[in-house]
PDB file of C-alpha atoms and ligand atoms in Angstrom:
ATOM      1  CA  MET A 186     111.187 124.038 146.012  1.00  0.00           C
ATOM      2  CA  ARG A 187     114.228 122.249 144.630  1.00  0.00           C
ATOM      3  CA  THR A 188     117.276 124.471 144.193  1.00  0.00           C
ATOM      4  CA  PRO A 189     118.562 123.998 140.644  1.00  0.00           C
ATOM      5  CA  VAL A 190     122.080 122.704 140.095  1.00  0.00           C
ATOM      6  CA  ILE A 191     124.000 123.855 137.030  1.00  0.00           C
ATOM      7  CA  GLY A 192     126.989 121.577 136.578  1.00  0.00           C
ATOM      8  CA  GLY A 193     129.861 121.859 134.142  1.00  0.00           C
ATOM      9  CA  ASN A 194     131.640 118.700 133.041  1.00  0.00           C
ATOM     10  CA  TRP A 195     134.926 119.739 131.477  1.00  0.00           C
ATOM     11  CA  LYS A 196     135.840 116.184 130.462  1.00  0.00           C
ATOM     12  CA  MET A 197     139.484 115.956 129.298  1.00  0.00           C
ATOM     13  CA  TYR A 198     139.877 119.638 128.488  1.00  0.00           C
ATOM     14  CA  LYS A 199     141.885 122.517 130.011  1.00  0.00           C
ATOM     15  CA  ASN A 200     145.190 122.593 131.864  1.00  0.00           C
ATOM     16  CA  PRO A 201     145.810 124.555 135.093  1.00  0.00           C
ATOM     17  CA  ALA A 202     146.677 127.821 133.303  1.00  0.00           C
ATOM     18  CA  GLU A 203     143.502 127.576 131.221  1.00  0.00           C
ATOM     19  CA  THR A 204     141.544 126.787 134.379  1.00  0.00           C
ATOM     20  CA  THR A 205     142.806 129.955 136.071  1.00  0.00           C
ATOM     21  CA  SER A 206     141.940 132.099 133.099  1.00  0.00           C
ATOM     22  CA  PHE A 207     138.446 130.516 132.824  1.00  0.00           C
ATOM     23  CA  PHE A 208     137.641 131.477 136.413  1.00  0.00           C
ATOM     24  CA  GLU A 209     139.004 134.992 136.015  1.00  0.00           C
ATOM     25  CA  SER A 210     136.362 135.553 133.339  1.00  0.00           C
ATOM     26  CA  PHE A 211     133.623 133.391 134.855  1.00  0.00           C
ATOM     27  CA  ARG A 212     133.616 134.638 138.466  1.00  0.00           C
ATOM     28  CA  PRO A 213     132.284 138.153 137.833  1.00  0.00           C
ATOM     29  CA  LEU A 214     129.676 136.825 135.401  1.00  0.00           C
ATOM     30  CA  VAL A 215     127.965 134.696 138.062  1.00  0.00           C
ATOM     31  CA  GLU A 216     128.426 136.987 141.039  1.00  0.00           C
ATOM     32  CA  TYR A 217     124.665 137.473 141.463  1.00  0.00           C
ATOM     33  CA  SER A 218     123.519 133.956 140.556  1.00  0.00           C
ATOM     34  CA  GLY A 219     122.137 133.016 143.969  1.00  0.00           C
ATOM     35  CA  HIS A 220     119.163 131.079 142.543  1.00  0.00           C
ATOM     36  CA  CYS A 221     121.145 127.931 141.763  1.00  0.00           C
ATOM     37  CA  GLU A 222     124.105 125.854 142.816  1.00  0.00           C
ATOM     38  CA  ILE A 223     127.041 126.037 140.414  1.00  0.00           C
ATOM     39  CA  VAL A 224     129.356 123.032 140.272  1.00  0.00           C
ATOM     40  CA  ILE A 225     132.287 122.815 137.881  1.00  0.00           C
ATOM     41  CA  CYS A 226     134.045 119.496 137.368  1.00  0.00           C
ATOM     42  CA  PRO A 227     137.533 119.841 135.848  1.00  0.00           C
ATOM     43  CA  SER A 228     140.114 117.091 135.409  1.00  0.00           C
ATOM     44  CA  PHE A 229     141.901 115.802 138.517  1.00  0.00           C
ATOM     45  CA  LEU A 230     144.977 117.848 137.635  1.00  0.00           C
ATOM     46  CA  ASP A 231     142.995 121.083 137.669  1.00  0.00           C
ATOM     47  CA  LEU A 232     141.077 120.529 140.906  1.00  0.00           C
ATOM     48  CA  GLU A 233     143.381 122.427 143.233  1.00  0.00           C
ATOM     49  CA  THR A 234     143.700 125.326 140.811  1.00  0.00           C
ATOM     50  CA  ALA A 235     139.908 125.440 140.486  1.00  0.00           C
ATOM     51  CA  VAL A 236     139.367 125.273 144.250  1.00  0.00           C
ATOM     52  CA  THR A 237     141.839 128.110 144.793  1.00  0.00           C
ATOM     53  CA  ALA A 238     140.311 130.204 142.010  1.00  0.00           C
ATOM     54  CA  THR A 239     136.798 129.891 143.479  1.00  0.00           C
ATOM     55  CA  ARG A 240     137.567 130.292 147.182  1.00  0.00           C
ATOM     56  CA  GLY A 241     135.146 132.741 148.788  1.00  0.00           C
ATOM     57  CA  THR A 242     132.637 132.420 145.921  1.00  0.00           C
ATOM     58  CA  ARG A 243     129.491 130.287 145.606  1.00  0.00           C
ATOM     59  CA  ILE A 244     131.066 128.191 142.848  1.00  0.00           C
ATOM     60  CA  GLN A 245     131.661 124.602 143.946  1.00  0.00           C
ATOM     61  CA  ILE A 246     134.165 122.193 142.460  1.00  0.00           C
ATOM     62  CA  GLY A 247     133.726 118.502 141.717  1.00  0.00           C
ATOM     63  CA  ALA A 248     135.784 115.684 140.247  1.00  0.00           C
ATOM     64  CA  GLN A 249     134.660 113.629 137.256  1.00  0.00           C
ATOM     65  CA  ASN A 250     135.317 110.191 138.728  1.00  0.00           C
ATOM     66  CA  LEU A 251     136.748 108.419 141.766  1.00  0.00           C
ATOM     67  CA  TYR A 252     137.829 104.969 142.809  1.00  0.00           C
ATOM     68  CA  TRP A 253     135.935 103.279 145.619  1.00  0.00           C
ATOM     69  CA  ALA A 254     138.906 102.182 147.755  1.00  0.00           C
ATOM     70  CA  LYS A 255     140.198 104.795 150.210  1.00  0.00           C
ATOM     71  CA  GLU A 256     143.842 104.115 149.321  1.00  0.00           C
ATOM     72  CA  GLY A 257     146.018 101.241 148.158  1.00  0.00           C
ATOM     73  CA  ALA A 258     147.902  99.716 145.268  1.00  0.00           C
ATOM     74  CA  PHE A 259     145.592 100.924 142.480  1.00  0.00           C
ATOM     75  CA  THR A 260     147.915 102.582 139.989  1.00  0.00           C
ATOM     76  CA  GLY A 261     146.389 105.550 138.237  1.00  0.00           C
ATOM     77  CA  GLU A 262     143.313 105.816 140.450  1.00  0.00           C
ATOM     78  CA  VAL A 263     142.190 108.675 142.710  1.00  0.00           C
ATOM     79  CA  SER A 264     140.163 108.126 145.884  1.00  0.00           C
ATOM     80  CA  GLY A 265     137.262 109.936 147.541  1.00  0.00           C
ATOM     81  CA  PRO A 266     139.370 111.088 150.517  1.00  0.00           C
ATOM     82  CA  MET A 267     141.942 112.592 148.117  1.00  0.00           C
ATOM     83  CA  ILE A 268     139.244 114.452 146.209  1.00  0.00           C
ATOM     84  CA  ARG A 269     137.649 115.687 149.417  1.00  0.00           C
ATOM     85  CA  ALA A 270     141.041 116.809 150.778  1.00  0.00           C
ATOM     86  CA  SER A 271     141.641 118.843 147.632  1.00  0.00           C
ATOM     87  CA  GLY A 272     138.593 120.937 148.516  1.00  0.00           C
ATOM     88  CA  CYS A 273     135.943 119.411 146.255  1.00  0.00           C
ATOM     89  CA  SER A 274     132.292 119.096 147.256  1.00  0.00           C
ATOM     90  CA  HIS A 275     130.976 116.933 144.400  1.00  0.00           C
ATOM     91  CA  VAL A 276     131.954 114.097 142.110  1.00  0.00           C
ATOM     92  CA  ILE A 277     130.375 112.825 138.902  1.00  0.00           C
ATOM     93  CA  VAL A 278     129.771 109.084 139.011  1.00  0.00           C
ATOM     94  CA  GLY A 279     128.839 106.730 136.180  1.00  0.00           C
ATOM     95  CA  HIS A 280     129.078 109.183 133.294  1.00  0.00           C
ATOM     96  CA  SER A 281     128.172 107.438 130.043  1.00  0.00           C
ATOM     97  CA  GLU A 282     131.718 107.940 128.726  1.00  0.00           C
ATOM     98  CA  ARG A 283     133.045 106.063 131.769  1.00  0.00           C
ATOM     99  CA  ARG A 284     130.499 103.314 131.163  1.00  0.00           C
ATOM    100  CA  ARG A 285     131.216 103.152 127.439  1.00  0.00           C
ATOM    101  CA  TYR A 286     135.010 103.540 127.233  1.00  0.00           C
ATOM    102  CA  PHE A 287     136.183 102.365 130.636  1.00  0.00           C
ATOM    103  CA  GLY A 288     133.841  99.466 131.289  1.00  0.00           C
ATOM    104  CA  GLU A 289     131.999 100.896 134.285  1.00  0.00           C
ATOM    105  CA  THR A 290     129.082  98.799 135.422  1.00  0.00           C
ATOM    106  CA  ASN A 291     126.067  99.622 137.562  1.00  0.00           C
ATOM    107  CA  GLU A 292     127.675  97.693 140.422  1.00  0.00           C
ATOM    108  CA  GLY A 293     130.823  99.827 140.132  1.00  0.00           C
ATOM    109  CA  VAL A 294     128.736 102.991 139.984  1.00  0.00           C
ATOM    110  CA  LEU A 295     127.007 101.966 143.204  1.00  0.00           C
ATOM    111  CA  LYS A 296     130.332 101.314 144.956  1.00  0.00           C
ATOM    112  CA  LYS A 297     131.698 104.665 143.819  1.00  0.00           C
ATOM    113  CA  THR A 298     128.545 106.463 144.917  1.00  0.00           C
ATOM    114  CA  VAL A 299     128.781 104.947 148.398  1.00  0.00           C
ATOM    115  CA  ALA A 300     132.521 105.736 148.576  1.00  0.00           C
ATOM    116  CA  ALA A 301     131.800 109.370 147.671  1.00  0.00           C
ATOM    117  CA  LEU A 302     129.056 109.664 150.284  1.00  0.00           C
ATOM    118  CA  ASP A 303     131.320 108.104 152.915  1.00  0.00           C
ATOM    119  CA  VAL A 304     133.707 111.064 152.674  1.00  0.00           C
ATOM    120  CA  GLY A 305     131.002 113.714 152.400  1.00  0.00           C
ATOM    121  CA  LEU A 306     131.168 114.265 148.636  1.00  0.00           C
ATOM    122  CA  ILE A 307     127.880 114.775 146.796  1.00  0.00           C
ATOM    123  CA  PRO A 308     127.717 112.269 143.955  1.00  0.00           C
ATOM    124  CA  ILE A 309     126.125 113.385 140.691  1.00  0.00           C
ATOM    125  CA  VAL A 310     125.031 109.957 139.504  1.00  0.00           C
ATOM    126  CA  CYS A 311     124.540 109.715 135.746  1.00  0.00           C
ATOM    127  CA  VAL A 312     121.980 107.553 133.988  1.00  0.00           C
ATOM    128  CA  GLY A 313     120.879 107.486 130.371  1.00  0.00           C
ATOM    129  CA  GLU A 314     120.008 105.246 127.477  1.00  0.00           C
ATOM    130  CA  CYS A 315     122.040 104.790 124.280  1.00  0.00           C
ATOM    131  CA  GLU A 316     119.020 104.454 121.997  1.00  0.00           C
ATOM    132  CA  LYS A 317     115.818 106.389 122.328  1.00  0.00           C
ATOM    133  CA  GLU A 318     113.701 103.276 121.812  1.00  0.00           C
ATOM    134  CA  ASN A 319     114.658 101.450 124.993  1.00  0.00           C
ATOM    135  CA  ALA A 320     114.978 104.368 127.395  1.00  0.00           C
ATOM    136  CA  GLU A 321     112.626 103.066 130.062  1.00  0.00           C
ATOM    137  CA  SER A 322     114.067  99.568 130.348  1.00  0.00           C
ATOM    138  CA  VAL A 323     117.671 100.859 130.460  1.00  0.00           C
ATOM    139  CA  LEU A 324     116.813 103.514 133.033  1.00  0.00           C
ATOM    140  CA  MET A 325     114.964 100.970 135.163  1.00  0.00           C
ATOM    141  CA  GLU A 326     117.968  98.683 135.177  1.00  0.00           C
ATOM    142  CA  GLN A 327     120.471 101.472 135.871  1.00  0.00           C
ATOM    143  CA  PHE A 328     118.270 102.843 138.620  1.00  0.00           C
ATOM    144  CA  ARG A 329     117.707  99.467 140.225  1.00  0.00           C
ATOM    145  CA  TYR A 330     121.339  98.397 140.368  1.00  0.00           C
ATOM    146  CA  ALA A 331     123.293 101.647 140.572  1.00  0.00           C
ATOM    147  CA  ILE A 332     120.960 103.707 142.787  1.00  0.00           C
ATOM    148  CA  GLY A 333     118.195 101.516 144.206  1.00  0.00           C
ATOM    149  CA  ALA A 334     120.534  99.747 146.624  1.00  0.00           C
ATOM    150  CA  LEU A 335     121.385 102.952 148.487  1.00  0.00           C
ATOM    151  CA  SER A 336     119.838 103.483 151.910  1.00  0.00           C
ATOM    152  CA  ASP A 337     117.232 106.227 152.298  1.00  0.00           C
ATOM    153  CA  GLY A 338     119.809 108.415 154.056  1.00  0.00           C
ATOM    154  CA  GLN A 339     122.365 107.896 151.296  1.00  0.00           C
ATOM    155  CA  PHE A 340     119.828 108.567 148.569  1.00  0.00           C
ATOM    156  CA  ALA A 341     118.838 111.868 150.174  1.00  0.00           C
ATOM    157  CA  ARG A 342     122.344 113.215 149.510  1.00  0.00           C
ATOM    158  CA  ILE A 343     122.751 112.415 145.809  1.00  0.00           C
ATOM    159  CA  VAL A 344     121.912 114.317 142.642  1.00  0.00           C
ATOM    160  CA  ILE A 345     120.840 112.413 139.520  1.00  0.00           C
ATOM    161  CA  ALA A 346     121.858 113.481 136.015  1.00  0.00           C
ATOM    162  CA  TYR A 347     119.804 112.103 133.154  1.00  0.00           C
ATOM    163  CA  GLU A 348     121.870 112.217 129.996  1.00  0.00           C
ATOM    164  CA  PRO A 349     120.535 110.387 126.955  1.00  0.00           C
ATOM    165  CA  VAL A 350     123.723 109.113 125.315  1.00  0.00           C
ATOM    166  CA  TRP A 351     122.391 109.870 121.822  1.00  0.00           C
ATOM    167  CA  ALA A 352     122.255 113.549 122.810  1.00  0.00           C
ATOM    168  CA  ILE A 353     125.754 113.911 124.288  1.00  0.00           C
ATOM    169  CA  GLY A 354     128.094 115.976 122.140  1.00  0.00           C
ATOM    170  CA  ALA A 355     125.769 115.264 119.233  1.00  0.00           C
ATOM    171  CA  GLY A 356     124.119 118.632 118.837  1.00  0.00           C
ATOM    172  CA  GLU A 357     120.803 116.848 119.313  1.00  0.00           C
ATOM    173  CA  THR A 358     118.771 117.341 122.493  1.00  0.00           C
ATOM    174  CA  ALA A 359     115.595 115.752 123.672  1.00  0.00           C
ATOM    175  CA  THR A 360     112.629 118.079 123.220  1.00  0.00           C
ATOM    176  CA  PRO A 361     111.662 119.747 126.488  1.00  0.00           C
ATOM    177  CA  GLU A 362     108.518 117.603 126.619  1.00  0.00           C
ATOM    178  CA  THR A 363     110.379 114.314 126.049  1.00  0.00           C
ATOM    179  CA  ALA A 364     113.025 115.238 128.594  1.00  0.00           C
ATOM    180  CA  ALA A 365     110.344 116.174 131.129  1.00  0.00           C
ATOM    181  CA  ASP A 366     108.535 112.859 130.482  1.00  0.00           C
ATOM    182  CA  THR A 367     111.723 110.942 131.151  1.00  0.00           C
ATOM    183  CA  HIS A 368     112.440 112.943 134.296  1.00  0.00           C
ATOM    184  CA  ARG A 369     108.903 112.131 135.455  1.00  0.00           C
ATOM    185  CA  PHE A 370     109.578 108.468 134.760  1.00  0.00           C
ATOM    186  CA  ILE A 371     112.778 108.569 136.850  1.00  0.00           C
ATOM    187  CA  ARG A 372     110.888 110.341 139.630  1.00  0.00           C
ATOM    188  CA  THR A 373     108.334 107.507 139.598  1.00  0.00           C
ATOM    189  CA  LEU A 374     111.146 104.990 140.019  1.00  0.00           C
ATOM    190  CA  VAL A 375     112.400 107.059 142.969  1.00  0.00           C
ATOM    191  CA  LYS A 376     108.915 107.191 144.479  1.00  0.00           C
ATOM    192  CA  ASP A 377     108.433 103.435 144.205  1.00  0.00           C
ATOM    193  CA  ARG A 378     111.760 102.724 145.879  1.00  0.00           C
ATOM    194  CA  PHE A 379     112.375 105.618 148.290  1.00  0.00           C
ATOM    195  CA  GLY A 380     108.918 107.180 148.782  1.00  0.00           C
ATOM    196  CA  ALA A 381     107.056 110.338 147.837  1.00  0.00           C
ATOM    197  CA  GLU A 382     109.150 112.781 149.853  1.00  0.00           C
ATOM    198  CA  ALA A 383     112.411 111.515 148.361  1.00  0.00           C
ATOM    199  CA  ALA A 384     110.861 111.744 144.879  1.00  0.00           C
ATOM    200  CA  ASN A 385     109.813 115.303 145.547  1.00  0.00           C
ATOM    201  CA  ASN A 386     113.236 116.332 146.853  1.00  0.00           C
ATOM    202  CA  ILE A 387     115.630 114.638 144.426  1.00  0.00           C
ATOM    203  CA  ARG A 388     117.270 116.978 141.916  1.00  0.00           C
ATOM    204  CA  ILE A 389     117.283 115.464 138.428  1.00  0.00           C
ATOM    205  CA  LEU A 390     119.556 117.315 136.006  1.00  0.00           C
ATOM    206  CA  TYR A 391     119.359 117.025 132.248  1.00  0.00           C
ATOM    207  CA  GLY A 392     122.458 116.708 130.080  1.00  0.00           C
ATOM    208  CA  GLY A 393     123.298 116.324 126.410  1.00  0.00           C
ATOM    209  CA  SER A 394     124.222 119.178 124.036  1.00  0.00           C
ATOM    210  CA  ILE A 395     122.938 121.892 126.357  1.00  0.00           C
ATOM    211  CA  LYS A 396     123.671 125.322 124.908  1.00  0.00           C
ATOM    212  CA  PRO A 397     122.511 128.824 125.850  1.00  0.00           C
ATOM    213  CA  GLU A 398     120.039 128.592 122.933  1.00  0.00           C
ATOM    214  CA  ASN A 399     118.232 125.431 124.016  1.00  0.00           C
ATOM    215  CA  ALA A 400     118.590 125.649 127.790  1.00  0.00           C
ATOM    216  CA  LYS A 401     115.756 128.098 128.374  1.00  0.00           C
ATOM    217  CA  SER A 402     112.931 125.882 127.145  1.00  0.00           C
ATOM    218  CA  LEU A 403     114.330 122.900 129.045  1.00  0.00           C
ATOM    219  CA  ILE A 404     114.737 124.676 132.388  1.00  0.00           C
ATOM    220  CA  ALA A 405     111.179 125.983 131.996  1.00  0.00           C
ATOM    221  CA  GLN A 406     110.013 122.412 132.623  1.00  0.00           C
ATOM    222  CA  PRO A 407     109.353 122.040 136.363  1.00  0.00           C
ATOM    223  CA  GLU A 408     110.624 118.454 136.174  1.00  0.00           C
ATOM    224  CA  ILE A 409     114.104 119.599 135.101  1.00  0.00           C
ATOM    225  CA  ASP A 410     116.164 120.727 138.098  1.00  0.00           C
ATOM    226  CA  GLY A 411     119.252 121.929 136.287  1.00  0.00           C
ATOM    227  CA  PHE A 412     121.835 120.746 133.792  1.00  0.00           C
ATOM    228  CA  LEU A 413     125.063 118.873 133.421  1.00  0.00           C
ATOM    229  CA  VAL A 414     126.768 120.761 130.617  1.00  0.00           C
ATOM    230  CA  GLY A 415     129.748 119.456 128.656  1.00  0.00           C
ATOM    231  CA  GLY A 416     131.008 121.456 125.678  1.00  0.00           C
ATOM    232  CA  ALA A 417     129.249 124.712 126.536  1.00  0.00           C
ATOM    233  CA  SER A 418     130.746 124.742 130.049  1.00  0.00           C
ATOM    234  CA  LEU A 419     134.245 125.265 128.637  1.00  0.00           C
ATOM    235  CA  ASP A 420     133.474 128.812 127.622  1.00  0.00           C
ATOM    236  CA  PRO A 421     132.884 131.231 130.528  1.00  0.00           C
ATOM    237  CA  VAL A 422     130.383 133.383 128.645  1.00  0.00           C
ATOM    238  CA  SER A 423     128.303 130.437 127.366  1.00  0.00           C
ATOM    239  CA  PHE A 424     128.283 128.693 130.691  1.00  0.00           C
ATOM    240  CA  ALA A 425     127.433 131.880 132.595  1.00  0.00           C
ATOM    241  CA  SER A 426     124.526 132.569 130.292  1.00  0.00           C
ATOM    242  CA  ILE A 427     123.142 129.092 131.066  1.00  0.00           C
ATOM    243  CA  VAL A 428     123.661 129.675 134.799  1.00  0.00           C
ATOM    244  CA  ASN A 429     121.956 133.076 134.594  1.00  0.00           C
ATOM    245  CA  LEU A 430     118.888 132.020 132.612  1.00  0.00           C
ATOM    246  CA  GLU A 431     116.575 132.503 135.542  1.00  0.00           C
ATOM    247  CA  LEU A 432     117.922 135.868 136.654  1.00  0.00           C
TER     248      LEU A 432
HETATM  249  P1  PGA B 792     127.669 117.832 126.064  1.00  0.00           P
HETATM  250  O1  PGA B 792     128.110 116.820 127.252  1.00  0.00           O
HETATM  251  O2  PGA B 792     126.964 118.989 126.735  1.00  0.00           O
HETATM  252  O3  PGA B 792     128.943 118.249 125.409  1.00  0.00           O
HETATM  253  O4  PGA B 792     126.752 117.058 125.170  1.00  0.00           O
HETATM  254  C1  PGA B 792     127.294 116.576 128.357  1.00  0.00           C
HETATM  255  C2  PGA B 792     127.935 115.546 129.246  1.00  0.00           C
HETATM  256  O5  PGA B 792     128.511 114.575 128.724  1.00  0.00           O
HETATM  257  O6  PGA B 792     127.898 115.661 130.500  1.00  0.00           O
END
């Protein structure tokens, strides 16, 4: 059995005061949600506030990006050791917005993934195609260069998020069947490279316009091991109702 992961990607929203008030509302709503892992990824500036607000709860905190060097003259960047020291457990790597607006490549995603693993952070590595038509070839390439070069031991510690770019923030989601087919395809890539056990164990999250209304039919697919939620994770009630779907 794979434990589902429900992740919230806050993108460039919320300041520390808004972060505190989110968790005041959110904490009691997910008090009994032991069936899944909950990971919220605020901006760098909100990480410490979020860690403090969730201390003693099952809610885990992640960053949305990192730089692969441990420290150095890299103005504006934040390293894995800094994120770890601020109390985070996870970090999103290779989100499509990073790839699209900030020029991230598969090679960079691989370096960041390794840097995260080196300091004990769990990378949530994002893959996804821009156009529906070429999903398989794009996913194959992203998998091969951004994930396939990990060692077996490294791979065992990552989470994959499949987010079709055409579905992000667009109000359009893949149908549960299409999403499950794509997750199966990714699992086949994992099996070919890392073996059957790794394919069986890897958590593959789905992301792209997940809302309380569409999440139920997607999570019903055994291939879908949770979500990475953008917009709907900003509201404590919406996000909690996605977390609590299986209760
Ligand atoms: P969305 O974002 O849920 O707002 O579409 C998902 C994501 O980009 O992780």
